[in-house]
N, C-alpha and C. Protein backbone atom coordinates (compact mmCIF):
# COMPACT_ATOMS: atom_id res chain seq x y z
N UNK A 1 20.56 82.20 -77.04
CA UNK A 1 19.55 81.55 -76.22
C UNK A 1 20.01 80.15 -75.80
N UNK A 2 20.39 79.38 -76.68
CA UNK A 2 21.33 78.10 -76.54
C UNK A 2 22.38 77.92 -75.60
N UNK A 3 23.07 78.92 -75.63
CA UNK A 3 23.99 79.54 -74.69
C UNK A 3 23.56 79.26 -73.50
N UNK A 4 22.88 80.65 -72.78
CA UNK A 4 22.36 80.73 -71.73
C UNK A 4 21.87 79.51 -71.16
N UNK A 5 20.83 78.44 -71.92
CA UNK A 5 19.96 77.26 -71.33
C UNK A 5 21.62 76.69 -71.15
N UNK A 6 22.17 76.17 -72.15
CA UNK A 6 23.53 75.72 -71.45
C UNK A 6 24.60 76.44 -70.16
N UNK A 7 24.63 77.17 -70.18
CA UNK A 7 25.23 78.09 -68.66
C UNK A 7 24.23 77.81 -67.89
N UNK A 8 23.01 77.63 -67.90
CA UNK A 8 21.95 77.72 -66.71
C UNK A 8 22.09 75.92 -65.90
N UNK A 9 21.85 74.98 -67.32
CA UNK A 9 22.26 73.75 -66.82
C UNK A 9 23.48 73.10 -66.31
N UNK A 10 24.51 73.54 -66.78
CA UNK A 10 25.64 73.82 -66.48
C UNK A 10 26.02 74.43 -64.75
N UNK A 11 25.53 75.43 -64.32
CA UNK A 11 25.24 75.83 -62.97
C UNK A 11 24.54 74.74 -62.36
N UNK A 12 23.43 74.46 -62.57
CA UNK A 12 22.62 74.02 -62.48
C UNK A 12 23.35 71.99 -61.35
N UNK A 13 23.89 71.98 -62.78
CA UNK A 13 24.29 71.13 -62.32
C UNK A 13 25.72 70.97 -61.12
N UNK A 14 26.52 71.88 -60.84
CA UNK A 14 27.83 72.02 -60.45
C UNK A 14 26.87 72.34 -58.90
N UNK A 15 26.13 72.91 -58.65
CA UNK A 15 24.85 73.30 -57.50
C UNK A 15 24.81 71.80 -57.40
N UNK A 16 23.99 71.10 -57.97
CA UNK A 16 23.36 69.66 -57.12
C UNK A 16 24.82 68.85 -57.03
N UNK A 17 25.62 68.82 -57.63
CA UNK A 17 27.37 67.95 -57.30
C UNK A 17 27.78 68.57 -55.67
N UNK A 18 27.56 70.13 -55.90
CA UNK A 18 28.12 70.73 -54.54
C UNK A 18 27.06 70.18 -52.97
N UNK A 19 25.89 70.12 -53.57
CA UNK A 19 24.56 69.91 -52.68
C UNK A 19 24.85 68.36 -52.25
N UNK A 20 25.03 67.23 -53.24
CA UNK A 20 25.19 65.83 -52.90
C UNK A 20 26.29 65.35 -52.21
N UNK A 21 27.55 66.39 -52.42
CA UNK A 21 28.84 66.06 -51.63
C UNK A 21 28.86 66.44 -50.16
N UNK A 22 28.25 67.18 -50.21
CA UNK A 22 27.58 68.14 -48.72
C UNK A 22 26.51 67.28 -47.95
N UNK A 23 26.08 66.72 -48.71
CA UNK A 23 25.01 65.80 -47.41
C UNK A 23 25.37 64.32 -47.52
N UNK A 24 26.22 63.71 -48.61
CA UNK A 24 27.05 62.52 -47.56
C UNK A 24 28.58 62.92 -47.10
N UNK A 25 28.86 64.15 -46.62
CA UNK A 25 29.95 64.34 -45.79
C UNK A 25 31.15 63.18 -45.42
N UNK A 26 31.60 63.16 -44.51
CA UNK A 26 33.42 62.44 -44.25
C UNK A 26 32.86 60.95 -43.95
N UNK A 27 33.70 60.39 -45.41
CA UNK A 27 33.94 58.97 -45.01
C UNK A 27 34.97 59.00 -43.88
N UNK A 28 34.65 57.87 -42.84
CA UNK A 28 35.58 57.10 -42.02
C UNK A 28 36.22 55.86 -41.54
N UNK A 29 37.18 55.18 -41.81
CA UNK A 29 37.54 53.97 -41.50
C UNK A 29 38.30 53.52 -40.66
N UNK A 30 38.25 53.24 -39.77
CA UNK A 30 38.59 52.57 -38.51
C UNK A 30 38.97 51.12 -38.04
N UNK A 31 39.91 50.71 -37.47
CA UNK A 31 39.76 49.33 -36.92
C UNK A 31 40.67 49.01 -35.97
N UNK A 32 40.18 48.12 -35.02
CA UNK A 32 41.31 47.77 -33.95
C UNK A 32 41.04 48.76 -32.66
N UNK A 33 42.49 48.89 -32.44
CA UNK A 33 42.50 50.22 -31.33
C UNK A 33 42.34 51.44 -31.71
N UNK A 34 42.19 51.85 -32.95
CA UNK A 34 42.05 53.07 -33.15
C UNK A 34 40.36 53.76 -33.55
N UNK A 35 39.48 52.52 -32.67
CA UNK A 35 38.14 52.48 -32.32
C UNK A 35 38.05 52.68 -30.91
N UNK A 36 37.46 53.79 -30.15
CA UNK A 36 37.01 53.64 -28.63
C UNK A 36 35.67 53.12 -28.28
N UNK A 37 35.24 52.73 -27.90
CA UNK A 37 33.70 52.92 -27.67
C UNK A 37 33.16 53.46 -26.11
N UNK A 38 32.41 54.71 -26.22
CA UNK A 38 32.25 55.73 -25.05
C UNK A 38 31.28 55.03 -24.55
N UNK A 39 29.72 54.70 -25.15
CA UNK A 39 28.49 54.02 -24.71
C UNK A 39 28.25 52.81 -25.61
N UNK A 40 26.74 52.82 -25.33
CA UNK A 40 26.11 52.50 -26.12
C UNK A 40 25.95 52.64 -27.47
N UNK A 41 25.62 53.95 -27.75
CA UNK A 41 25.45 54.15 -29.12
C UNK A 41 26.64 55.63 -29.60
N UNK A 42 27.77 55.32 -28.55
CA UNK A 42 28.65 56.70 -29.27
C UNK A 42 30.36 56.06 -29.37
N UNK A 43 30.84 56.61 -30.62
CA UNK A 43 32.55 55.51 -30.36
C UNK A 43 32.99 56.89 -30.58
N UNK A 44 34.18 56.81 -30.89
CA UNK A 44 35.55 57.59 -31.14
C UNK A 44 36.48 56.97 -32.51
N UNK A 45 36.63 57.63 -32.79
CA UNK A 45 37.19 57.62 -34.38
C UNK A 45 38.68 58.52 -34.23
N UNK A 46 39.48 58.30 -34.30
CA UNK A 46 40.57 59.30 -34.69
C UNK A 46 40.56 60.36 -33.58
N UNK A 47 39.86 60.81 -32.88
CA UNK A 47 39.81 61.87 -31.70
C UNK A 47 38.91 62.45 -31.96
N UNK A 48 37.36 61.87 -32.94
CA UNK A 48 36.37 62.78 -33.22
C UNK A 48 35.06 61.65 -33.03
N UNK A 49 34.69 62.18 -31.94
CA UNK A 49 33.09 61.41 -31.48
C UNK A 49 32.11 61.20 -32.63
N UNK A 50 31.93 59.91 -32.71
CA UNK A 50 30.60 59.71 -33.42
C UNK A 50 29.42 58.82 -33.05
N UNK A 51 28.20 59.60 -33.27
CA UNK A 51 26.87 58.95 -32.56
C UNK A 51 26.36 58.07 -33.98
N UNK A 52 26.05 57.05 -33.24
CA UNK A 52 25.12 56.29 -34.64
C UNK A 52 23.73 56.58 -34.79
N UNK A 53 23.38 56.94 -35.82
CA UNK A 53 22.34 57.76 -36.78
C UNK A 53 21.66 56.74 -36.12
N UNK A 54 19.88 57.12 -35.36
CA UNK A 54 19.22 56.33 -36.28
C UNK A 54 18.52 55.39 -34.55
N UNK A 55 19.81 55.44 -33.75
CA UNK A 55 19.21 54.94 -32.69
C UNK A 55 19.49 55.30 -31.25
N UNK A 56 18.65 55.06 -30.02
CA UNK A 56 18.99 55.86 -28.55
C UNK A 56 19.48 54.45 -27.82
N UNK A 57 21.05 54.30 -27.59
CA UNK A 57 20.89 53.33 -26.40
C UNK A 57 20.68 53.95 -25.03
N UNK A 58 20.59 52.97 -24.06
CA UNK A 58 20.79 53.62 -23.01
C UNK A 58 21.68 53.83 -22.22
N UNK A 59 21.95 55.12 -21.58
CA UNK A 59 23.31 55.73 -21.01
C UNK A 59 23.83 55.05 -20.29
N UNK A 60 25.30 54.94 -20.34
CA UNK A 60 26.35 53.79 -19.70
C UNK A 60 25.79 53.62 -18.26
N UNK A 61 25.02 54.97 -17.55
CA UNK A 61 24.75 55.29 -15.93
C UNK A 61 23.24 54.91 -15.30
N UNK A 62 22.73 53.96 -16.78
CA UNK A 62 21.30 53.49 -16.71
C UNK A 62 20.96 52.05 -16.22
N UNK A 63 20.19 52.46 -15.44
CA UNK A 63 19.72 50.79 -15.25
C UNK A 63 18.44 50.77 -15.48
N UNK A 64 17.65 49.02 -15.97
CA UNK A 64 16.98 48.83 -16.55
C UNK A 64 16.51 47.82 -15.33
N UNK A 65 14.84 47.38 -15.92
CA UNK A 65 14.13 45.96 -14.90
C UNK A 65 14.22 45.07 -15.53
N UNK A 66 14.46 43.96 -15.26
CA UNK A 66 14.20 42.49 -15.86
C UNK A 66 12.97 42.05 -15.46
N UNK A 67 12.71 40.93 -16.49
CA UNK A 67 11.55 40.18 -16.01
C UNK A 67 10.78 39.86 -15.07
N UNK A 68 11.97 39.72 -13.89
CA UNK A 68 11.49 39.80 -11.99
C UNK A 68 11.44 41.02 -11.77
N UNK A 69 11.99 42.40 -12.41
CA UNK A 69 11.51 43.57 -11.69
C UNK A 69 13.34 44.03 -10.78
N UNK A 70 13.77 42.92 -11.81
CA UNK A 70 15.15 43.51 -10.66
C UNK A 70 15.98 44.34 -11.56
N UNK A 71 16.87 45.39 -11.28
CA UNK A 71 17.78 46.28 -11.75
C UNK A 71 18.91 45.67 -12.26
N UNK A 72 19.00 45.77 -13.18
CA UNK A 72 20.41 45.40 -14.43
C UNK A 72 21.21 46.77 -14.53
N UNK A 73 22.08 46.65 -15.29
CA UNK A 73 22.95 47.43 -15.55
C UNK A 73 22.62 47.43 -17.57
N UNK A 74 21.89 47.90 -17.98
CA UNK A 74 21.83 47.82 -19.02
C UNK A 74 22.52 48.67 -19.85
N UNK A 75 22.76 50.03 -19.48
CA UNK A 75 23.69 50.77 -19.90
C UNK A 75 25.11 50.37 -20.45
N UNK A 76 25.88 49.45 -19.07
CA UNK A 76 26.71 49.08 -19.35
C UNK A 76 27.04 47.96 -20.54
N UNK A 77 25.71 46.97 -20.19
CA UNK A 77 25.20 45.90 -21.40
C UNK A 77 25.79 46.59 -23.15
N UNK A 78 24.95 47.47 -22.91
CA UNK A 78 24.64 48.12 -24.31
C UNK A 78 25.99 48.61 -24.90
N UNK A 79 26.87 48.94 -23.98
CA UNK A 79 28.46 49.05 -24.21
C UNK A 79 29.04 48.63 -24.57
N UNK A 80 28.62 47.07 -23.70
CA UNK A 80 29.11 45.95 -24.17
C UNK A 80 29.22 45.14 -25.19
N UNK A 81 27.78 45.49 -25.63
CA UNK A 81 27.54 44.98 -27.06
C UNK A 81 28.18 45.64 -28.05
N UNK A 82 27.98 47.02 -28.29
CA UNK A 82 28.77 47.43 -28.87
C UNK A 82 30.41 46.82 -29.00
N UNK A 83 31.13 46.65 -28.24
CA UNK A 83 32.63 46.80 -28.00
C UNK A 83 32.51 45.23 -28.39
N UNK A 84 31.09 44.51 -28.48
CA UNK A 84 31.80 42.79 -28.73
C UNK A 84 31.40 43.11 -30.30
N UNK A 85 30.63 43.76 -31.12
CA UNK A 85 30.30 44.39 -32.41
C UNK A 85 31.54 44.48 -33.25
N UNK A 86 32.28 45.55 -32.48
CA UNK A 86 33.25 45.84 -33.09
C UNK A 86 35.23 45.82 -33.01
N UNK A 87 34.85 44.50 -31.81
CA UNK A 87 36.02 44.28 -31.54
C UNK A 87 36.89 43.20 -32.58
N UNK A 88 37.79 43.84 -33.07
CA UNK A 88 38.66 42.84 -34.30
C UNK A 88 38.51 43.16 -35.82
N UNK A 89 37.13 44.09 -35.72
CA UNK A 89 36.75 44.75 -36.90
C UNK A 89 37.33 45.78 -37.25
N UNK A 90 36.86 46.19 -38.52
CA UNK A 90 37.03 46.95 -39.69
C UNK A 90 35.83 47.93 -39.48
N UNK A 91 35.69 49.05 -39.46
CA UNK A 91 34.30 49.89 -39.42
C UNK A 91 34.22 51.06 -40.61
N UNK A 92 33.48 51.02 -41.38
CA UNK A 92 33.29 52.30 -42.06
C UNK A 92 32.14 53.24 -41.66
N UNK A 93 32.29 54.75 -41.05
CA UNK A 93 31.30 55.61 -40.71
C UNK A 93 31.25 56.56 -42.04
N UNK A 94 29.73 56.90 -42.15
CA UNK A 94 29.50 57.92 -43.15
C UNK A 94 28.86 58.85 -42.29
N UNK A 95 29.66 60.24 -42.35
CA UNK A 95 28.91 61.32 -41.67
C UNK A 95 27.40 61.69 -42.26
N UNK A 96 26.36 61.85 -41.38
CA UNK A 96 24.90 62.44 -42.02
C UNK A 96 24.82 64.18 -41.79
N UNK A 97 25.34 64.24 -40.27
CA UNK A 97 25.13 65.19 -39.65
C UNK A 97 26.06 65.52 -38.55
N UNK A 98 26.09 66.81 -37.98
CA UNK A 98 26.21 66.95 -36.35
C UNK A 98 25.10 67.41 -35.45
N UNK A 99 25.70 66.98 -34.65
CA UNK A 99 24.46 67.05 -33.26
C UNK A 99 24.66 68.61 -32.43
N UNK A 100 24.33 68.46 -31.64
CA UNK A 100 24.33 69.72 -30.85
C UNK A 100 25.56 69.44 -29.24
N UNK A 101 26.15 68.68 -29.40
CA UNK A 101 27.47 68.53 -28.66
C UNK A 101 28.38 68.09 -29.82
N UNK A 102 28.32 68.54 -30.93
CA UNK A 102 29.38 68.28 -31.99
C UNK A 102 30.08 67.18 -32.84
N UNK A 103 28.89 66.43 -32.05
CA UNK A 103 29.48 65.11 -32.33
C UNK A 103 28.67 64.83 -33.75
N UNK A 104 30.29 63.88 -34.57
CA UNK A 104 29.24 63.19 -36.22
C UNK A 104 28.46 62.30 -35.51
N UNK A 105 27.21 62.59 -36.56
CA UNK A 105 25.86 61.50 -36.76
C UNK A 105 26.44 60.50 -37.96
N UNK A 106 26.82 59.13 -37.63
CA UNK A 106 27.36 58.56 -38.59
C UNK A 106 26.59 57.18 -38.69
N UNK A 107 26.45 56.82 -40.22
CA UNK A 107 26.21 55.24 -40.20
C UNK A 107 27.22 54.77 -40.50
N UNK A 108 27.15 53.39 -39.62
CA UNK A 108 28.52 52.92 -39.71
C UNK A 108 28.43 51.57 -39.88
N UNK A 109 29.21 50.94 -40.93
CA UNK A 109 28.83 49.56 -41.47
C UNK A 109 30.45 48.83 -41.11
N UNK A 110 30.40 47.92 -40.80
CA UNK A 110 31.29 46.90 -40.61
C UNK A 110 31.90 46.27 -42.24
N UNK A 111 33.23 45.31 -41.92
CA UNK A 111 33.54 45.00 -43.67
C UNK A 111 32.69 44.15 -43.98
N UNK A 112 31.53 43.62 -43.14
CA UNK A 112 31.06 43.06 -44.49
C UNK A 112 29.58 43.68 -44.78
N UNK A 113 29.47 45.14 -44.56
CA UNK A 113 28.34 45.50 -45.09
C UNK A 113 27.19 45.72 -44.20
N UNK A 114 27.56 45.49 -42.48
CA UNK A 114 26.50 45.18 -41.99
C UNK A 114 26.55 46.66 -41.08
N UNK A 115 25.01 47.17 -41.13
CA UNK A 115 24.72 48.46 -40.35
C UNK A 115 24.39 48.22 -38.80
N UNK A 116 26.13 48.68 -37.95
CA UNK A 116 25.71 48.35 -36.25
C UNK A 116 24.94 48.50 -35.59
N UNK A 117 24.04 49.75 -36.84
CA UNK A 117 22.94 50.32 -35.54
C UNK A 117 21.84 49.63 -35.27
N UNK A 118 21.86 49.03 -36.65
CA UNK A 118 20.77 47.75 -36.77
C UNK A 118 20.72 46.25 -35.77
N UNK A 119 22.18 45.83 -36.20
CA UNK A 119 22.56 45.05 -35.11
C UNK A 119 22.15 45.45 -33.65
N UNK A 120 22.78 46.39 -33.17
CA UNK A 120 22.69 46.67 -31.65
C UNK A 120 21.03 46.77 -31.84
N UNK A 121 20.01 47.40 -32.21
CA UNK A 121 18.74 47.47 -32.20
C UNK A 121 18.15 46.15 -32.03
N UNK A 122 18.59 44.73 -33.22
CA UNK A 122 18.12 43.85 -33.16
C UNK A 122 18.39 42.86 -32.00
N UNK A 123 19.98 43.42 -31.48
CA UNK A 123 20.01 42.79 -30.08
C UNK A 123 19.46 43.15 -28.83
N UNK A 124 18.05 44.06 -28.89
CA UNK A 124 17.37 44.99 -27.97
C UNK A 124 18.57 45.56 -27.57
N UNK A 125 19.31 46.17 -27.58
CA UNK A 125 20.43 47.00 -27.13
C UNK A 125 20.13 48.36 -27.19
N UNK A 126 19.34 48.92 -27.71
CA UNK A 126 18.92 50.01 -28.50
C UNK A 126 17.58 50.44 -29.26
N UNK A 127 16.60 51.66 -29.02
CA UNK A 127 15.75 51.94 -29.29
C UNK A 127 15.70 52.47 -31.43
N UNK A 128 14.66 52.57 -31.82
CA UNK A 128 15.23 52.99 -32.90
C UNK A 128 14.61 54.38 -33.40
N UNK A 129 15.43 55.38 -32.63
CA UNK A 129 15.44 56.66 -32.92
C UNK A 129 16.35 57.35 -32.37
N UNK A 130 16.24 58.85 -32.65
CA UNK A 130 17.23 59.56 -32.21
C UNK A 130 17.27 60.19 -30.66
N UNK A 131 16.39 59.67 -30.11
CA UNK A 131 16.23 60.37 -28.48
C UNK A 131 14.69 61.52 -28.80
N UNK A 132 14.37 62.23 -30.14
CA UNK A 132 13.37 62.68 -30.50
C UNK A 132 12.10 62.27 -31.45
N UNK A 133 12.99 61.59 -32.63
CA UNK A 133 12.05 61.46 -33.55
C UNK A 133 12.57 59.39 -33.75
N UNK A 134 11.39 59.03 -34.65
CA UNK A 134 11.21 57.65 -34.92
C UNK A 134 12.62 57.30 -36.10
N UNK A 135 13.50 56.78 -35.68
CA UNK A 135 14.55 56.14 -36.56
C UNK A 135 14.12 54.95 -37.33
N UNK A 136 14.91 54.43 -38.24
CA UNK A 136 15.29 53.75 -39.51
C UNK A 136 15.27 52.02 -39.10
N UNK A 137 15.20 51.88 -37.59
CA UNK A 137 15.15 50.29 -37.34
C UNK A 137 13.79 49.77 -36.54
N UNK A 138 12.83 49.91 -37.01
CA UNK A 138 11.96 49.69 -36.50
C UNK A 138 11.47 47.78 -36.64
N UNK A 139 11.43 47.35 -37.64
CA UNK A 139 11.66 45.73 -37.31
C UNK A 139 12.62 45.58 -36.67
N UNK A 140 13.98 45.84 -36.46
CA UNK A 140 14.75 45.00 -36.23
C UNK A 140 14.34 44.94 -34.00
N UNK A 141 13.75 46.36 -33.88
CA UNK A 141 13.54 46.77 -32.64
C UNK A 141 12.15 45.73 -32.13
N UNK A 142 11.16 45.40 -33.13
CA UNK A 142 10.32 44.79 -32.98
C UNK A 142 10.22 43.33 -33.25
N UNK A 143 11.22 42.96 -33.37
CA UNK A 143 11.57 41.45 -33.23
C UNK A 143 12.96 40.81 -31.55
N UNK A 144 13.59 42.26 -31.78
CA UNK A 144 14.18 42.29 -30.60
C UNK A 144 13.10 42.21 -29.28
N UNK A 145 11.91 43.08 -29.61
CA UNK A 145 10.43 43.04 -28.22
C UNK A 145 10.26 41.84 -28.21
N UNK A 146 9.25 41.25 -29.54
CA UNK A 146 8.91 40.06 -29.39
C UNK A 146 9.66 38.90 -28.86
N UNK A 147 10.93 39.30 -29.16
CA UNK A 147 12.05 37.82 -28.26
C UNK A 147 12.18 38.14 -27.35
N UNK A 148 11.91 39.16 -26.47
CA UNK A 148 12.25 39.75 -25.06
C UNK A 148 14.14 39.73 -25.11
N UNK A 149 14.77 40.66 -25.77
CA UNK A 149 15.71 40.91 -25.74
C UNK A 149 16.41 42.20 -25.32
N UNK A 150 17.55 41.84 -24.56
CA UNK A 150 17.99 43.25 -23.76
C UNK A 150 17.22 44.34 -23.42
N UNK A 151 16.83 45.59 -23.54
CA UNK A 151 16.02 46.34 -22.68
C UNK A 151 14.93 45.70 -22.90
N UNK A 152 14.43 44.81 -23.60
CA UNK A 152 12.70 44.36 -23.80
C UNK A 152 12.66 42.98 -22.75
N UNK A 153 13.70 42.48 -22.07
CA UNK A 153 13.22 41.46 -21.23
C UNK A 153 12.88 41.88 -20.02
N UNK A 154 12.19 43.47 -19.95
CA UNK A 154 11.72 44.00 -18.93
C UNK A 154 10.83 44.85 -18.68
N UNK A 155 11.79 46.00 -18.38
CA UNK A 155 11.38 47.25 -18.33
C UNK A 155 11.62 48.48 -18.11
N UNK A 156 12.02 50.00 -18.90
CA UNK A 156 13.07 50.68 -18.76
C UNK A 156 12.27 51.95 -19.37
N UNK A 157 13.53 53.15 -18.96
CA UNK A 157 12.82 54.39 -19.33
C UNK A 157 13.73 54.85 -20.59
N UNK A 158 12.67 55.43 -21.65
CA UNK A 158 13.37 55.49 -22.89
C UNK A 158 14.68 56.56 -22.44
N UNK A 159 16.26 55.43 -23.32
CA UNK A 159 16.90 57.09 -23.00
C UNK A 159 16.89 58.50 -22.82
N UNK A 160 16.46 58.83 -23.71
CA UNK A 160 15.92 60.60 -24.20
C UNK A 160 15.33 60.71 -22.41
N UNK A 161 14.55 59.93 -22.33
CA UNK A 161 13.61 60.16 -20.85
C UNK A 161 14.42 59.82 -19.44
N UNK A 162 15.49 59.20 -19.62
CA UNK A 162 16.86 59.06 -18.56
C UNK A 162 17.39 60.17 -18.57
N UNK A 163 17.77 60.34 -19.56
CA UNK A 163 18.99 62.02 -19.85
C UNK A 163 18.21 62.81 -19.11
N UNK A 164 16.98 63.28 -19.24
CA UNK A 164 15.91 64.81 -18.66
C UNK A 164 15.57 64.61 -17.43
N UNK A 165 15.94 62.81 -17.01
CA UNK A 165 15.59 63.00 -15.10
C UNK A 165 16.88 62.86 -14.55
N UNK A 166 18.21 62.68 -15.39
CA UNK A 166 19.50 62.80 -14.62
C UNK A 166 20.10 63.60 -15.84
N UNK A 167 20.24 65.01 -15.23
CA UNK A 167 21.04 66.17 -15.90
C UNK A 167 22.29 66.01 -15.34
N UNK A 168 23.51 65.60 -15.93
CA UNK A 168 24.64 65.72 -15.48
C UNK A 168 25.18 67.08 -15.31
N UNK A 169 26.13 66.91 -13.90
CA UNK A 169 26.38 68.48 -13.68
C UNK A 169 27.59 69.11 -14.34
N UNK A 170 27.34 70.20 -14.76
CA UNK A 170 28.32 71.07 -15.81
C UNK A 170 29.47 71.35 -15.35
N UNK A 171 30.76 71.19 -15.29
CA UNK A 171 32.10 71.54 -15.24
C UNK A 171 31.90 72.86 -14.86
C-alpha cells in the first residue's frame, strides 16, 4: 500500500515538472543586431518572430489624431519606440505561447529587469491587451491617458479594430 501511494506521488509529481516546463517554454536572449524590430509590438529573435504578451500596438500602416484632430503616423511612432527600447540592449524573452500566425507570445525583460511591454504601454505606445482580451498593463496604460501620451494625445482606433477594417491582401 506504501508502495503504490509512493509510485502514485512519484508520477504525480514527474506530471506537474513535465506540466511547469511546458508552460514557461524557450528562454531567449538577444542583443544588438541580432534583435529586428517588425512593429510596434512584434521583434525577431534569431529568425523566429515574437509578439509581446500582454499588449496591442498599433500597426506600422496606422495613423492616429492628435489633439488638433490631425493624422500622425503613430504606427510608425510605436516602432520607434520600441527600436529606441531596445537599441544597445540586452533582451531576455520568455515564451508563454503561440499565436495563430506562429509567432512566440513572449515577455521580454531587458538586463535590468524591466518588462518592454510595460514600458511601451506606459509610453502610450500601446494598448494593454492582446487585440481580444484585457492584458496585464492596465496602470501603466492609465497613467499614459491621464498624461495624454502617444495614442492618448488624441484619438485612434483600437488596433484589433484597424486590422478588421484593413485586411491585408493574401499572397
Amino acid at each position: 500500500m506504501v508502495r503504490k501511494i509512493l509510485v502514485a506521488l512519484l508520477l504525480c509529481g514527474l506530471v506537474t515538472a513535465w506540466i511547469a516546463t511546458d508552460i514557461r517554454g524557450e528562454m531567449r536572449t538577444a542583443s544588438g543586431d541580432a534583435i529586428v524590430v517588425r512593429d510596434g509590438d512584434t521583434l525577431t529573435i534569431a529568425g523566429t518572430d515574437h509578439r509581446l504578451h500582454g499588449i496591442d500596438a498599433p500597426e506600422y500602416r496606422q495613423n492616429c489624431k492628435d489633439a488638433l484632430g490631425k493624422d500622425w503616423l503613430c504606427g510608425v511612432a510605436a516602432r520607434t519606440a520600441l527600436i529606441g527600447l531596445l537599441k544597445g540592449k540586452t533582451l531576455t524573452c520568455e515564451e508563454r505561447a503561440r499565436d495563430k500566425y506562429h509567432r512566440v507570445v513572449a515577455t521580454c525583460l531587458d538586463a535590468q529587469g524591466r518588462d518592454i511591454a510595460a514600458l511601451l504601454a506606459g509610453q502610450g505606445m500601446a494598448v494593454s491587451m492582446d487585440g481580444f482580451a484585457e492584458g496585464p498593463y492596465p496602470t501603466e496604460v492609465e497613467i499614459a491617458r491621464a498624461r495624454k501620451l502617444g495614442i492618448w494625445q488624441g484619438t485612434f482606433d483600437e488596433p484589433a479594430t484597424w486590422r478588421e477594417n484593413h485586411v491585408r491582401a493574401q499572397p
